[in-house]
CSV table of C-alpha atoms and ligand atoms in Angstrom, one decimal:
chain,number,residue,atom,x,y,z
T,1,MET,CA,152.2,-91.6,166.1
T,2,ARG,CA,149.9,-89.0,164.3
T,3,ALA,CA,148.6,-90.3,161.0
T,4,ALA,CA,145.7,-89.8,158.6
T,5,LEU,CA,143.2,-92.6,158.2
T,6,LEU,CA,140.9,-93.1,155.2
T,7,GLU,CA,137.9,-94.4,157.0
T,8,SER,CA,135.4,-94.7,154.2
T,9,LYS,CA,134.7,-93.0,150.8
T,10,LYS,CA,135.8,-89.3,150.9
T,11,LYS,CA,136.4,-89.4,154.7
T,12,ILE,CA,139.9,-89.0,156.2
T,13,SER,CA,140.5,-88.3,159.9
T,14,VAL,CA,143.7,-87.5,161.6
T,15,GLY,CA,144.5,-89.3,164.9
T,16,THR,CA,146.8,-91.7,166.7
T,17,GLN,CA,148.0,-94.9,165.2
T,18,SER,CA,150.4,-97.5,166.6
T,19,ASP,CA,154.1,-96.9,165.9
T,20,PRO,CA,155.5,-99.1,163.1
T,21,VAL,CA,157.9,-102.0,163.9
T,22,ILE,CA,161.4,-102.1,162.4
T,23,PRO,CA,162.4,-105.5,161.2
T,24,ASN,CA,166.2,-106.1,160.8
T,25,ASP,CA,166.2,-105.2,157.1
T,26,HIS,CA,164.0,-102.1,157.5
T,27,VAL,CA,164.6,-98.4,158.1
T,28,LEU,CA,162.3,-96.2,160.1
T,29,VAL,CA,161.6,-93.0,158.2
T,30,SER,CA,160.4,-89.8,159.8
T,31,VAL,CA,158.0,-88.4,157.2
T,32,THR,CA,158.4,-84.7,156.2
T,33,SER,CA,156.2,-84.4,153.1
T,34,SER,CA,153.8,-86.6,151.1
T,35,ALA,CA,152.1,-85.4,147.9
T,36,ILE,CA,148.5,-85.9,147.0
T,37,CYS,CA,148.6,-87.8,143.7
T,38,GLY,CA,145.7,-88.5,141.4
T,39,THR,CA,145.8,-92.1,142.4
T,40,ASP,CA,145.3,-91.1,146.1
T,41,VAL,CA,142.3,-89.0,145.0
T,42,SER,CA,140.8,-91.9,143.0
T,43,ILE,CA,141.2,-94.2,146.1
T,44,TRP,CA,139.7,-91.5,148.4
T,45,ALA,CA,136.8,-90.9,146.0
T,46,GLY,CA,136.0,-94.7,145.9
T,47,LYS,CA,136.9,-94.9,142.2
T,48,MET,CA,139.8,-97.3,142.8
T,49,PRO,CA,139.5,-100.4,145.1
T,50,ALA,CA,141.7,-100.3,148.3
T,51,ASN,CA,142.1,-102.0,151.6
T,52,ILE,CA,140.0,-99.4,153.5
T,53,PRO,CA,140.4,-98.4,156.4
T,54,LEU,CA,144.0,-97.6,155.9
T,55,ILE,CA,146.6,-94.8,156.0
T,56,PRO,CA,146.6,-93.3,152.5
T,57,GLY,CA,149.5,-91.7,150.5
T,58,HIS,CA,152.4,-93.0,148.5
T,59,GLU,CA,154.6,-90.1,147.3
T,60,CYS,CA,156.7,-89.5,150.3
T,61,THR,CA,160.0,-88.0,151.5
T,62,GLY,CA,161.6,-87.8,155.0
T,63,THR,CA,164.6,-88.6,157.1
T,64,VAL,CA,166.0,-91.9,158.2
T,65,GLU,CA,165.3,-92.0,161.9
T,66,SER,CA,166.7,-95.4,162.8
T,67,ILE,CA,167.9,-98.6,161.0
T,68,GLY,CA,167.5,-102.3,161.5
T,69,SER,CA,170.5,-104.4,162.4
T,70,ASP,CA,171.1,-105.8,158.9
T,71,VAL,CA,170.9,-102.4,157.1
T,72,SER,CA,174.1,-101.2,155.4
T,73,ARG,CA,172.9,-99.1,152.5
T,74,LEU,CA,171.4,-96.2,154.4
T,75,LYS,CA,172.5,-94.1,157.4
T,76,VAL,CA,170.5,-92.3,160.1
T,77,GLY,CA,169.9,-88.7,159.2
T,78,GLU,CA,169.9,-89.2,155.4
T,79,LYS,CA,167.1,-87.6,153.3
T,80,VAL,CA,165.2,-90.2,151.5
T,81,VAL,CA,162.3,-90.7,149.0
T,82,LEU,CA,160.3,-93.9,149.2
T,83,ASN,CA,159.5,-96.4,146.5
T,84,PRO,CA,155.7,-96.1,146.4
T,85,LEU,CA,155.5,-99.9,145.9
T,86,SER,CA,156.2,-102.5,148.5
T,87,SER,CA,157.4,-105.8,147.0
T,88,CYS,CA,158.2,-109.3,148.3
T,89,SER,CA,161.6,-110.0,146.5
T,90,SER,CA,160.6,-113.7,145.9
T,91,CYS,CA,157.6,-114.0,143.6
T,92,PHE,CA,157.7,-114.8,139.9
T,93,TYR,CA,158.1,-111.1,138.9
T,94,CYS,CA,160.3,-109.9,141.8
T,95,VAL,CA,163.0,-112.6,141.0
T,96,ARG,CA,163.0,-111.4,137.4
T,97,GLY,CA,163.5,-107.8,138.5
T,98,TYR,CA,159.9,-106.6,137.9
T,99,THR,CA,159.2,-105.5,141.4
T,100,ASN,CA,156.5,-103.2,139.9
T,101,LEU,CA,154.5,-106.3,139.1
T,102,CYS,CA,155.0,-108.1,142.5
T,103,LEU,CA,152.3,-110.6,143.2
T,104,ASN,CA,152.4,-110.1,146.9
T,105,GLY,CA,153.1,-106.4,147.4
T,106,GLY,CA,151.3,-103.4,146.3
T,107,LEU,CA,151.0,-99.6,146.4
T,108,ARG,CA,151.4,-97.8,149.7
T,109,GLY,CA,148.1,-96.3,150.6
T,110,ARG,CA,146.1,-98.8,148.5
T,111,GLU,CA,147.1,-102.4,149.2
T,112,VAL,CA,149.5,-101.6,152.1
T,113,PRO,CA,149.7,-98.8,154.7
T,114,GLY,CA,150.6,-95.4,153.3
T,115,THR,CA,152.7,-92.4,154.0
T,116,PHE,CA,150.4,-89.7,155.5
T,117,ALA,CA,151.9,-90.6,158.8
T,118,GLU,CA,154.6,-89.3,161.1
T,119,TYR,CA,156.6,-92.5,160.6
T,120,ILE,CA,156.8,-95.4,158.2
T,121,SER,CA,159.0,-98.5,158.2
T,122,VAL,CA,160.2,-99.8,154.8
T,123,LYS,CA,162.8,-102.3,153.5
T,124,GLU,CA,166.1,-100.5,153.1
T,125,THR,CA,165.9,-101.4,149.3
T,126,GLU,CA,162.7,-99.3,149.1
T,127,ALA,CA,164.2,-96.0,150.2
T,128,PHE,CA,166.6,-93.8,148.1
T,129,ALA,CA,168.9,-91.1,149.5
T,130,PHE,CA,168.8,-87.7,147.7
T,131,PRO,CA,171.0,-84.7,148.1
T,132,ASP,CA,170.4,-81.8,150.5
T,133,SER,CA,170.1,-79.4,147.5
T,134,VAL,CA,166.6,-80.8,146.7
T,135,SER,CA,163.8,-79.8,149.1
T,136,PHE,CA,161.6,-82.5,150.8
T,137,GLU,CA,158.6,-81.1,149.0
T,138,ALA,CA,160.0,-81.0,145.5
T,139,ALA,CA,161.6,-84.4,146.1
T,140,THR,CA,158.1,-86.0,146.5
T,141,ASN,CA,158.1,-85.6,142.7
T,142,PHE,CA,160.9,-88.2,142.4
T,143,VAL,CA,158.0,-90.6,142.6
T,144,GLY,CA,156.5,-89.2,139.5
T,145,LEU,CA,159.8,-88.8,137.8
T,146,TYR,CA,160.9,-92.5,138.3
T,147,THR,CA,157.7,-93.6,136.5
T,148,VAL,CA,158.5,-91.2,133.7
T,149,VAL,CA,162.1,-92.4,133.4
T,150,TYR,CA,161.0,-96.0,133.4
T,151,SER,CA,158.4,-95.4,130.6
T,152,GLN,CA,160.8,-93.4,128.4
T,153,ARG,CA,163.4,-96.1,128.8
T,154,LYS,CA,160.9,-98.4,127.0
T,155,ALA,CA,160.4,-95.9,124.1
T,156,PRO,CA,162.7,-96.0,121.1
T,157,TYR,CA,163.7,-93.2,118.7
T,158,ILE,CA,163.7,-90.2,121.1
T,159,PRO,CA,167.2,-88.8,120.2
T,160,GLY,CA,166.9,-86.6,117.1
T,161,GLY,CA,163.2,-87.3,116.8
T,162,SER,CA,159.8,-85.7,117.3
T,163,VAL,CA,158.0,-86.3,120.5
T,164,VAL,CA,154.4,-85.3,121.4
T,165,VAL,CA,153.5,-85.1,125.0
T,166,LEU,CA,149.7,-85.1,125.5
T,167,GLY,CA,148.7,-83.5,128.8
T,168,GLN,CA,151.0,-81.2,130.8
T,169,GLY,CA,150.2,-82.0,134.4
T,170,SER,CA,153.1,-82.8,136.7
T,171,SER,CA,153.9,-86.1,134.9
T,172,GLY,CA,153.4,-84.5,131.4
T,173,LEU,CA,155.8,-81.7,132.3
T,174,LEU,CA,158.4,-84.3,133.5
T,175,HIS,CA,157.9,-86.2,130.2
T,176,THR,CA,158.5,-82.9,128.3
T,177,GLN,CA,161.7,-82.1,130.2
T,178,LEU,CA,163.0,-85.7,129.9
T,179,ALA,CA,162.3,-86.0,126.2
T,180,LYS,CA,164.2,-82.7,125.6
T,181,ILE,CA,167.3,-83.6,127.6
T,182,SER,CA,167.2,-87.1,126.0
T,183,GLY,CA,167.9,-85.4,122.7
T,184,ALA,CA,164.5,-85.1,121.0
T,185,GLU,CA,164.8,-82.6,118.2
T,186,LYS,CA,161.2,-81.4,118.6
T,187,VAL,CA,159.1,-81.7,121.7
T,188,ILE,CA,155.5,-80.8,121.2
T,189,ALA,CA,153.5,-80.1,124.4
T,190,ILE,CA,149.7,-80.3,124.2
T,191,THR,CA,147.1,-79.3,126.8
T,192,ARG,CA,144.0,-77.2,127.2
T,193,SER,CA,145.6,-75.0,129.9
T,194,LYS,CA,147.6,-72.0,128.7
T,195,TRP,CA,149.6,-71.4,131.8
T,196,LYS,CA,150.8,-75.1,131.8
T,197,LEU,CA,152.0,-74.6,128.2
T,198,GLU,CA,154.0,-71.6,129.4
T,199,VAL,CA,155.6,-73.8,132.1
T,200,ALA,CA,156.2,-76.5,129.5
T,201,LYS,CA,158.0,-74.0,127.3
T,202,LYS,CA,160.3,-72.9,130.1
T,203,LEU,CA,161.0,-76.6,130.8
T,204,GLY,CA,162.1,-77.4,127.2
T,205,ALA,CA,159.0,-77.7,124.9
T,206,ASP,CA,159.9,-76.5,121.4
T,207,GLU,CA,156.2,-76.2,120.3
T,208,ILE,CA,153.1,-75.7,122.3
T,209,ILE,CA,149.5,-76.5,121.2
T,210,PRO,CA,146.5,-75.2,123.2
T,211,THR,CA,143.8,-77.7,122.5
T,212,GLY,CA,140.9,-75.3,123.2
T,213,GLU,CA,142.0,-73.1,120.2
T,214,VAL,CA,143.3,-75.5,117.5
T,215,ASP,CA,142.7,-79.0,116.4
T,216,PRO,CA,145.7,-80.8,118.1
T,217,VAL,CA,145.9,-83.6,115.5
T,218,LYS,CA,146.0,-81.1,112.6
T,219,ALA,CA,148.6,-79.0,114.4
T,220,VAL,CA,150.9,-82.0,115.1
T,221,LEU,CA,150.7,-83.1,111.4
T,222,GLU,CA,151.6,-79.5,110.3
T,223,LEU,CA,154.6,-79.5,112.6
T,224,THR,CA,155.8,-82.9,111.4
T,225,ASP,CA,155.7,-82.5,107.6
T,226,GLY,CA,152.3,-84.2,107.5
T,227,LEU,CA,153.7,-87.5,108.8
T,228,GLY,CA,153.0,-87.5,112.5
T,229,ALA,CA,155.4,-87.7,115.4
T,230,ASP,CA,157.9,-90.4,116.0
T,231,VAL,CA,156.8,-90.9,119.6
T,232,VAL,CA,153.4,-89.8,121.1
T,233,ILE,CA,153.4,-89.9,124.9
T,234,GLU,CA,149.8,-89.9,126.4
T,235,THR,CA,149.8,-88.7,130.0
T,236,ALA,CA,146.2,-87.6,130.6
T,237,GLY,CA,144.7,-91.0,130.7
T,238,VAL,CA,141.4,-89.9,129.1
T,239,GLU,CA,139.6,-91.5,126.1
T,240,GLU,CA,139.8,-88.4,123.9
T,241,THR,CA,143.6,-88.0,124.0
T,242,MET,CA,144.2,-91.8,124.0
T,243,LEU,CA,142.4,-91.9,120.6
T,244,GLN,CA,144.2,-88.7,119.3
T,245,ALA,CA,147.5,-90.5,119.9
T,246,PHE,CA,146.6,-93.0,117.1
T,247,GLU,CA,146.1,-90.1,114.7
T,248,MET,CA,149.2,-88.1,115.8
T,249,VAL,CA,151.7,-91.0,115.6
T,250,ARG,CA,153.5,-91.5,112.3
T,251,PRO,CA,153.5,-94.8,110.5
T,252,ALA,CA,156.0,-97.1,112.2
T,253,GLY,CA,156.0,-94.7,115.2
T,254,THR,CA,155.4,-95.5,118.8
T,255,ILE,CA,152.6,-94.6,121.3
T,256,LEU,CA,153.7,-94.6,124.9
T,257,GLN,CA,150.5,-95.0,126.9
T,258,PHE,CA,151.6,-93.6,130.2
T,259,GLY,CA,148.3,-92.2,131.6
T,260,ILE,CA,146.1,-94.7,133.5
T,261,GLY,CA,143.1,-94.7,131.2
T,262,PRO,CA,139.5,-95.6,131.9
T,263,GLU,CA,138.7,-99.4,132.2
T,264,LYS,CA,137.6,-99.5,128.5
T,265,ILE,CA,137.8,-97.1,125.6
T,266,SER,CA,135.8,-97.4,122.5
T,267,GLY,CA,136.7,-96.2,119.0
T,268,VAL,CA,140.3,-97.5,118.9
T,269,PRO,CA,141.2,-97.6,115.2
T,270,GLY,CA,142.0,-101.3,115.2
T,271,GLN,CA,143.4,-101.4,111.7
T,272,SER,CA,146.1,-98.8,112.4
T,273,TYR,CA,148.2,-101.5,114.1
T,274,TYR,CA,148.5,-103.1,110.7
T,275,PHE,CA,148.2,-100.3,108.2
T,276,LYS,CA,150.3,-97.8,110.2
T,277,ASP,CA,152.6,-100.6,111.6
T,278,ILE,CA,152.7,-98.8,115.0
T,279,THR,CA,153.9,-99.9,118.4
T,280,VAL,CA,151.9,-99.2,121.5
T,281,ILE,CA,153.8,-99.5,124.8
T,282,GLY,CA,152.3,-99.7,128.3
T,283,SER,CA,154.1,-98.7,131.4
T,284,ARG,CA,153.4,-99.4,135.1
T,285,ALA,CA,155.2,-97.5,137.8
T,286,GLY,CA,158.9,-98.1,137.6
T,287,LEU,CA,161.9,-100.1,138.9
T,288,PRO,CA,164.3,-99.3,141.7
T,289,GLU,CA,167.0,-98.3,139.2
T,290,ASP,CA,164.7,-95.6,137.9
T,291,PHE,CA,165.0,-93.8,141.3
T,292,GLU,CA,168.7,-93.8,141.0
T,293,ARG,CA,168.5,-92.4,137.4
T,294,SER,CA,165.9,-89.8,138.5
T,295,ILE,CA,168.0,-88.6,141.5
T,296,ASN,CA,171.1,-88.3,139.2
T,297,LEU,CA,169.1,-86.2,136.7
T,298,VAL,CA,167.8,-83.8,139.4
T,299,ALA,CA,171.1,-83.6,141.3
T,300,SER,CA,173.0,-82.6,138.2
T,301,GLY,CA,170.4,-79.9,137.4
T,302,LYS,CA,169.1,-81.5,134.2
T,303,ILE,CA,165.6,-81.8,135.5
T,304,ASP,CA,163.9,-79.3,137.8
T,305,LEU,CA,161.3,-80.6,140.2
T,306,GLU,CA,160.8,-77.3,142.1
T,307,PRO,CA,158.1,-75.7,139.8
T,308,LEU,CA,155.8,-78.7,140.3
T,309,VAL,CA,154.7,-78.1,143.9
T,310,THR,CA,152.1,-75.3,143.9
T,311,HIS,CA,150.1,-75.9,147.1
T,312,HIS,CA,150.7,-77.0,150.7
T,313,PHE,CA,148.4,-78.3,153.5
T,314,PRO,CA,149.3,-79.3,157.1
T,315,LEU,CA,148.5,-82.9,158.0
T,316,GLU,CA,145.6,-81.7,160.1
T,317,GLU,CA,144.0,-80.3,157.0
T,318,ILE,CA,144.4,-83.3,154.8
T,319,GLN,CA,140.7,-83.7,154.2
T,320,LYS,CA,140.6,-80.1,152.8
T,321,GLY,CA,143.6,-80.9,150.6
T,322,PHE,CA,141.9,-83.9,149.0
T,323,GLU,CA,138.6,-81.9,148.5
T,324,PHE,CA,140.7,-79.1,146.9
T,325,ILE,CA,142.4,-81.5,144.4
T,326,ASP,CA,139.2,-83.4,143.7
T,327,ASP,CA,137.5,-80.1,142.8
T,328,GLY,CA,140.2,-79.4,140.2
T,329,GLY,CA,142.3,-77.0,142.3
T,330,ASP,CA,142.3,-73.3,141.8
T,331,GLY,CA,143.3,-73.0,138.1
T,332,GLY,CA,147.0,-72.8,139.0
T,333,THR,CA,147.4,-76.2,140.6
T,334,LEU,CA,150.0,-78.9,139.7
T,335,ARG,CA,150.9,-80.7,142.9
T,336,ALA,CA,149.6,-80.3,146.5
T,337,VAL,CA,151.9,-81.6,149.2
T,338,ILE,CA,150.9,-82.5,152.8
T,339,GLN,CA,153.4,-81.3,155.3
T,340,VAL,CA,153.5,-84.0,157.9
T,341,SER,CA,156.3,-82.4,159.9
T,342,SER,CA,158.8,-79.6,159.4
Y,1,ZN,ZN1,151.3,-91.3,142.6
Y,2,ZN,ZN1,157.1,-110.1,144.6
């Protein structure tokens, strides 16, 4: 099969790889689209350790091409999105349902072979059928949405409350949409980029704050009667916004730390855990049930994934695609998708 191979730091080639085998409990998926995620770019740039050389990619959709003899949940020809995580089903965490923390599995395209390939073989429990009404390209964003759904399931007080979403990249925009449809009274979207704020507004944000023009902490306090927000969702994963979250959250409120931050941050106001009585929640990937919830939300029209894909590259130009995203895109970039086949 044709596949991309991350050979070394910042070097991807496209060539022939051996076809995957299909154990009895696996399905063979013919890959249509696979998005370039920030995590893929970090691996490509050598900023995140990975089992190189390997096939990169983890945000993938395609069609079930064939099924193993024990498979009953999926049928040949169904459109599917893949869980980005491979898990063992039997370790300490898997038996407790936390497949996102599996001791033996890992992320496709990092610990195990990835999805920028014509075919991939996965356990039937790691593929989720979605309706024809969602395009293969847009459906790659189910992988982002399932992590957003999982994290917001862990956050209290959203119905009727105020929610700040720091950062309006593709995950931030999904957080904005989900907080609004979950019943937040006031969703406050914050980012430097004005066009992203316009998208956020269309997708449900009640208030938008352009960080380049105003002090975002002051602006949030003004919008919340000087108290701060009930829930602050940090999606950018950078020190500046991770620290702002502590100032924007109200006493007894919750910070949902969604963005993957730097290894260490300095300047955390340590006493605010006590004096503000706050809760800080971490969140890693998601659980299989979050795919089902995400597919229901999109199938019913409550969440729109289509505006999130802004750029496309054929598999043969994958190196160019990674360089484009690594350079920050063109000023109008949310998600770039690699078209593996049509
Ligand atoms: Zn990803
Ligand atoms: Zn496991």
